[in-house]
XYZ file of C-alpha atoms in Angstrom:
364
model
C -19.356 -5.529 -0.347
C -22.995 -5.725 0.172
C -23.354 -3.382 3.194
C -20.912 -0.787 0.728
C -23.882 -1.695 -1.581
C -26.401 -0.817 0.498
C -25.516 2.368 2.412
C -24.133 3.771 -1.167
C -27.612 3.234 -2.821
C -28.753 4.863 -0.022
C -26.613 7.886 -0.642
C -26.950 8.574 -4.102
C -30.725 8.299 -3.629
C -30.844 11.041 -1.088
C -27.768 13.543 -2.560
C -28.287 13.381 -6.359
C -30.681 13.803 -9.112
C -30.864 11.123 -11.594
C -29.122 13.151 -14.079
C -26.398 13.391 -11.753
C -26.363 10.005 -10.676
C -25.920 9.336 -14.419
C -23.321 11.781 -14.990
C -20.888 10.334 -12.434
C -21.562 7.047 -13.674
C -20.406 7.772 -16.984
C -17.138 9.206 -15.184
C -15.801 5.406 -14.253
C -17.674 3.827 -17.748
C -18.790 5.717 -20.704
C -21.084 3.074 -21.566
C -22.996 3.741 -18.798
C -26.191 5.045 -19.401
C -29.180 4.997 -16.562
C -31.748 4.691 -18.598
C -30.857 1.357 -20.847
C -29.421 -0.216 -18.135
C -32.627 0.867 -15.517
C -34.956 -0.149 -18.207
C -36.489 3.199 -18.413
C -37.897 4.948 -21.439
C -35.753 8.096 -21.992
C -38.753 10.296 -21.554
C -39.278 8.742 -17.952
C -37.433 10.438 -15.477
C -35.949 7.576 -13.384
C -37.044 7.509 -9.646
C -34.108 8.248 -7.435
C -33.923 4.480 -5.381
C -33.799 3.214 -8.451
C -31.104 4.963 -9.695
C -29.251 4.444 -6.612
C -30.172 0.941 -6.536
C -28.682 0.705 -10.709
C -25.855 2.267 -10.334
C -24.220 -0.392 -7.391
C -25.420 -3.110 -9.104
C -23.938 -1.909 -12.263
C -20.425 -1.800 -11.325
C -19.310 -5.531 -9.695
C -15.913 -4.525 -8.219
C -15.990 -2.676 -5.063
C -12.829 -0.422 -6.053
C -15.846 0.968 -8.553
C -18.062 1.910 -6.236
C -15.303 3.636 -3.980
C -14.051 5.721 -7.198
C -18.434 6.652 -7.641
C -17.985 7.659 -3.898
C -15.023 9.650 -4.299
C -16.271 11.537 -7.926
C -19.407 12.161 -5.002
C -17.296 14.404 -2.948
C -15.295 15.932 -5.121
C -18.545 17.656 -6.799
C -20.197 18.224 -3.786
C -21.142 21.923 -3.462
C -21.058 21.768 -7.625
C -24.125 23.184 -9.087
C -24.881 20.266 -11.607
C -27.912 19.720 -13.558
C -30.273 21.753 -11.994
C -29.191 21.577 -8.579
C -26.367 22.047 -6.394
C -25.029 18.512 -5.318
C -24.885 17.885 -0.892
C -24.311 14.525 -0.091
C -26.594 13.077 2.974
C -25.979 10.667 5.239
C -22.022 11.306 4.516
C -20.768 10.225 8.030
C -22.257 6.903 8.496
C -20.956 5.690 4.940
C -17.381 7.041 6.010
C -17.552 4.793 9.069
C -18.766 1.933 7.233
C -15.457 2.627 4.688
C -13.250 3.120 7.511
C -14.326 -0.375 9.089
C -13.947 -2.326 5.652
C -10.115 -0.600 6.021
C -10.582 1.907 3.121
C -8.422 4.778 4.187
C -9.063 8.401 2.630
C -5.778 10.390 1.690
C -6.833 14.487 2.055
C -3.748 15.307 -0.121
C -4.934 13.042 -2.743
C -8.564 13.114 -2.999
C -8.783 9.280 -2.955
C -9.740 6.155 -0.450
C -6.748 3.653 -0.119
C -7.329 -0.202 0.493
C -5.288 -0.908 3.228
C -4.553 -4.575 2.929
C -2.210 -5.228 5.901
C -3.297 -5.560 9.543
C -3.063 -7.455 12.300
C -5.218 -10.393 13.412
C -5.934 -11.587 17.102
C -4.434 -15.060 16.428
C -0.848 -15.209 15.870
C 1.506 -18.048 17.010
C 4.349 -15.813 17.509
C 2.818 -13.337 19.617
C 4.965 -13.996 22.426
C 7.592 -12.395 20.500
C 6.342 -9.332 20.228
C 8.674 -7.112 18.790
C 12.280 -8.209 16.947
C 14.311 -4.583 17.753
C 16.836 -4.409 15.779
C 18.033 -0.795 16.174
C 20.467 -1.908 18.661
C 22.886 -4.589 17.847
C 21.808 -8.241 19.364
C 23.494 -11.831 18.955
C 21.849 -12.394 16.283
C 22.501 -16.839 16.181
C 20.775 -16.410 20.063
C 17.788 -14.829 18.112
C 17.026 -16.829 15.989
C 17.083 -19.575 17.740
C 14.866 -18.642 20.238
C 12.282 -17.432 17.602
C 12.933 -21.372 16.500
C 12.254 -22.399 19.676
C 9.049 -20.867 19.772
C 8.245 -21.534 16.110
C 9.231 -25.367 16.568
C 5.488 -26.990 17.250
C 3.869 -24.670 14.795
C 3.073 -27.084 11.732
C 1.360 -26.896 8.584
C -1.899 -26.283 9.177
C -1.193 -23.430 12.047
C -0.880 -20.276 8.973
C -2.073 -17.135 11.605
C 0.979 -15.730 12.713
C 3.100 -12.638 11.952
C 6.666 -11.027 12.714
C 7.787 -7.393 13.062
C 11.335 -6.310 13.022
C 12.075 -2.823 13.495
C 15.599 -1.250 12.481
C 17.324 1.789 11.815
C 18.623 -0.257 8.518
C 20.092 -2.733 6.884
C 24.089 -3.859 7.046
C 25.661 -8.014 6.588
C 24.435 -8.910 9.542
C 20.926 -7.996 9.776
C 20.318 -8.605 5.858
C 21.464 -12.307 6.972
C 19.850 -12.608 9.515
C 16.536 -11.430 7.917
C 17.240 -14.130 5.762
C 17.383 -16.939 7.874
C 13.918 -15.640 9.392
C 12.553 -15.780 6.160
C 13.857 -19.327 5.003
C 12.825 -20.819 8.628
C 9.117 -19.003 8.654
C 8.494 -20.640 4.798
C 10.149 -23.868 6.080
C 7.303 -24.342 8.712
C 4.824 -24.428 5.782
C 6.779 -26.536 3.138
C 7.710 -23.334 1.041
C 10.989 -22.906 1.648
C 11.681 -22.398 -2.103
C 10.008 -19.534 -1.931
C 12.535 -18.006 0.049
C 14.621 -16.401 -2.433
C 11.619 -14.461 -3.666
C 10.170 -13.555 -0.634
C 13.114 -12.277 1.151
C 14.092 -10.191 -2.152
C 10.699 -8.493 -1.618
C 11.304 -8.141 1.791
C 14.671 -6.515 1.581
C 13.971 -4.173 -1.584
C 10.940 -2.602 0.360
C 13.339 -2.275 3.560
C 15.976 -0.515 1.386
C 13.283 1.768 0.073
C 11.789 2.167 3.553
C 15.604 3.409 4.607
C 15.683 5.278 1.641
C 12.540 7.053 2.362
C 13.940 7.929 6.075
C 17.526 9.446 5.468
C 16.358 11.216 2.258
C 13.514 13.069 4.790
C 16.471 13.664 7.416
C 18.593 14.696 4.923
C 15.970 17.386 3.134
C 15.566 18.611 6.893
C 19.100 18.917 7.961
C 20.008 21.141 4.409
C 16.533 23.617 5.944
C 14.251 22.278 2.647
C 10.870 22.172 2.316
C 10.580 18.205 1.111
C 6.643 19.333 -0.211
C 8.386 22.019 -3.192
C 8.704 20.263 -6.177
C 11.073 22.742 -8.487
C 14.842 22.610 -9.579
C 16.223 23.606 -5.642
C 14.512 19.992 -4.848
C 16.191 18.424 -7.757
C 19.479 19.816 -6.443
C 18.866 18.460 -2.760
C 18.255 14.746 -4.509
C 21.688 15.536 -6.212
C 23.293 15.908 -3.174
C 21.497 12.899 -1.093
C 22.685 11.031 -4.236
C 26.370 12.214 -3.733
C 26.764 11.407 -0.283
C 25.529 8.024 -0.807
C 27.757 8.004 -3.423
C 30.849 8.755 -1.077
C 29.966 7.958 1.774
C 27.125 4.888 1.397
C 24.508 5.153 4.040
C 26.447 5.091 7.045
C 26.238 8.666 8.123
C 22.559 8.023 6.779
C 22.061 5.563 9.658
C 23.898 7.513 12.133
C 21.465 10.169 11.327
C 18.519 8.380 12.040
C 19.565 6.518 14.957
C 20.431 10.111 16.626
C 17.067 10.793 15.610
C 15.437 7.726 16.455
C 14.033 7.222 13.152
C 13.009 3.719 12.499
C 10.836 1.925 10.484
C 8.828 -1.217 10.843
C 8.537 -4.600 8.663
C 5.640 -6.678 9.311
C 5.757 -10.744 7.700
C 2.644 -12.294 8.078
C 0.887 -15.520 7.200
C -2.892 -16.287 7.105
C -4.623 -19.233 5.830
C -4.936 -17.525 2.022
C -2.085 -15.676 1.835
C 1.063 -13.755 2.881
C 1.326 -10.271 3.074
C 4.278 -8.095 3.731
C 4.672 -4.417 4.447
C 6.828 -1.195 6.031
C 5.499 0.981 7.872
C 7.228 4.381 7.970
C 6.874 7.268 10.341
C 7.542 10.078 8.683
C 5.168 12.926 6.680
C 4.875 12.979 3.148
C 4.432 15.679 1.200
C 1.513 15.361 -1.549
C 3.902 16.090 -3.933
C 6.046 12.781 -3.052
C 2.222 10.711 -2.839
C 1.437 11.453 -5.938
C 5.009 10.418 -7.552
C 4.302 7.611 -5.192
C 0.388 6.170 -6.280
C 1.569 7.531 -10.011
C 4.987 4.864 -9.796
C 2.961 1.489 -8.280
C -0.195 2.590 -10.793
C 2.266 1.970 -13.640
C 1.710 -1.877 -12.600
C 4.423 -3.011 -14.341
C 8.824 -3.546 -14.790
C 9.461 -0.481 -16.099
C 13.320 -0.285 -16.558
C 13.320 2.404 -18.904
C 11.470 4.788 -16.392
C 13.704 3.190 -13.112
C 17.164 4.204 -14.799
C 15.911 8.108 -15.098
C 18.406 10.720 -13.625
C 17.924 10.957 -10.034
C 14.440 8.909 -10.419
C 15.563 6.158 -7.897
C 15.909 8.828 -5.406
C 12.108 9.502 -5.482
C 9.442 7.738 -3.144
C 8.608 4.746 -4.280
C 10.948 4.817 -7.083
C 14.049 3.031 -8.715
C 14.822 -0.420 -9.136
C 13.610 -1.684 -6.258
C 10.065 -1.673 -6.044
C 10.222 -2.557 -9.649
C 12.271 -5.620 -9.280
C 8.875 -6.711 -6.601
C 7.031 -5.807 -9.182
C 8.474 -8.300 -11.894
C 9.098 -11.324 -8.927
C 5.230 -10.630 -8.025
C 4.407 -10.731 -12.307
C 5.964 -14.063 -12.116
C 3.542 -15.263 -9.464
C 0.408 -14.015 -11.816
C -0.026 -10.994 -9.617
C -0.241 -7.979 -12.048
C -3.311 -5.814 -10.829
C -1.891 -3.423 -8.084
C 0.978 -5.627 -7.319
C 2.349 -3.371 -4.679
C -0.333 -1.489 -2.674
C 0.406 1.959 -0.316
C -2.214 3.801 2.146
C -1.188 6.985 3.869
C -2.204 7.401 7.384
C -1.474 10.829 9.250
C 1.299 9.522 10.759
C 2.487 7.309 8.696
C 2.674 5.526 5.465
C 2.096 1.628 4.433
C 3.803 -0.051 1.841
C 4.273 -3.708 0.957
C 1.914 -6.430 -1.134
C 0.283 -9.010 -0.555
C 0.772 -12.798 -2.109
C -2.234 -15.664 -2.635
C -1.368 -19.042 -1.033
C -2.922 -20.240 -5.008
C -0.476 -18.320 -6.563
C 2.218 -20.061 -4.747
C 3.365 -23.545 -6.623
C 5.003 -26.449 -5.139
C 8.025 -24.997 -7.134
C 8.732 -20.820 -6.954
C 8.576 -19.305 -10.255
C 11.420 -17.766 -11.828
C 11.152 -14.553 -13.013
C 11.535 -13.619 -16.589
């Protein structure tokens, strides 16, 4: 957070006026004013370092500082307060962003955390990839991931597991399972493993959902990005042949098209994070429903049961139901985060090895 600090100062030294520095800053809090906190006299204009130099030490969290960054570019080219505002020194502070892992989304005018990646150190990484488009024997498996798993104790936490699948049916939601309760029972947490594997498989159903809804809207000629009543009646439809027909034509779909997704587990010495990756675009119509849904930050059952709202992205009971598990664990701010790449889309959360208690919580 100090180098975002530093290179931000920098920036709002050499692009805006103190008036505009001030202005944005009163964007993200109200209170804000340059002057008191700068400890200038209101008939003193305040030099521009110091300004810059206010501002990043006024606002402790770093998501503040992004959200000064962003309200930076959406003005610039804005004549404001005397003069027309061009940011300087632009690219180097995008790099710097981009190497912390704060993704910017062109649709939505805003930089994305992404949370999830992949470390060098990772016990498992002999396994690669578990592929389970095809059908496997699944017992052989999972015993050789035990196998490799079987001197990896307590104190060895860097290690992380992909599975890739078309989707779910009995046999891979089981033997997701048994992944899940063996991976916590290296660590002493297998009581966690209801929890964790309910996460898991709501954010794989929604990952599904997400691809046969796209090859759906493409095999009726739709444009997925129009959001008006002919969209409405294409979720109808989706809805109806799930309704009829469940998702195995779904699946049959998107293994003609090899349309997968990805679901990463992984373990770190603070925490677990899990995620799905899709590959598919998204319209900015469906990111905004998307960011708008996990902002809500909270079990919403009133909005999940809406006509045709568990059809959206993001939406429905599912990522709800991670929601309230994750509320039981204390973790309420941004319980679920997403970041939008070009070619694909992140989604998943991430859980504190603090927040996890001898005992798993129950949910309320």
């Amino acid at each position: 957070m100090k180098e975002i600090k530093r290179h931000l100062a920098r920036l709002i030294s050499l692009s805006l006026n103190s008036d505009q520095a001030n202005y944005l800053a009163e964007q993200i809090d109200p209170r804000f004013n340059l002057h008191t906190v700068s400890g200038f006299s209101p008939s003193m204009a305040v030099p521009a370092q110091v300004a810059g130099d206010t501002i990043v030490d006024y606002f402790k969290k770093e998501e503040d500082l992004i959200k000064y960054f962003e309200l930076m570019l959406d003005r610039e080219g804005v004549f404001l307060f005397g003069s027309t505002i061009s940011i300087k020194g632009i690219d180097g502070f995008r790099n710097l962003l981009l190497k912390k892992r704060w993704i910017y989304d062109q649709d939505v005018k805003q930089y994305l955390r992404d949370p999830f990646y992949q470390e060098s150190i990772n016990y498992f990484k002999s396994l690669q990839l578990i592929d389970l488009c095809s059908d496997i024997d699944y017992d052989a498996t999972i015993e050789n991931i035990k196998k490799h798993g079987e001197n990896i104790n307590e104190m060895e936490l860097d290690w992380s597991i992909t599975i890739r699948l078309y989707g779910l049916d009995r046999q891979r939601d089981e033997f997701i399972r048994n992944l899940v309760e063996f991976l916590l029972s290296k660590q002493n947490l297998t009581g966690h493993t209801f929890n964790i594997y309910t996460c898991l498989k709501e954010l794989a159903i929604n990952a599904g959902k997400a691809n046969y809804k796209h090859l759906f809207t493409r095999s009726l000629n739709y444009d997925e990005s129009r959001d008006d009543s002919g969209y409405r009646d294409v979720l109808e439809q989706f809805k109806k042949e799930i309704e009829e027909h469940g998702d195995r034509n779904l699946v049959q779909m998107a293994r003609e098209s090899d349309l997968y997704y990805d679901i990463v587990f992984k373990s770190n010495p603070n925490s677990f994070s899990i995620w799905v990756c899709n590959y598919i675009p998204i319209s900015r119509v469906e990111k905004e429903r998307l960011i708008t849904r996990l902002n809500l930050n909270h079990f919403d059952m009133e909005h999940a049961f809406d006509q045709g709202d568990d059809l959206n992205e993001g939406a429905g009971l599912g990522l709800n139901l991670i929601m309230k598990i994750l509320d039981s664990y204390g973790v309420r701010q941004e319980p679920i985060r997403v970041v939008f790449y070009p070619d694909a889309t992140k989604i998943g959360f991430v859980l504190k090895r603090e927040n996890m208690p001898a005992t798993a919580p129950r949910s309320a």
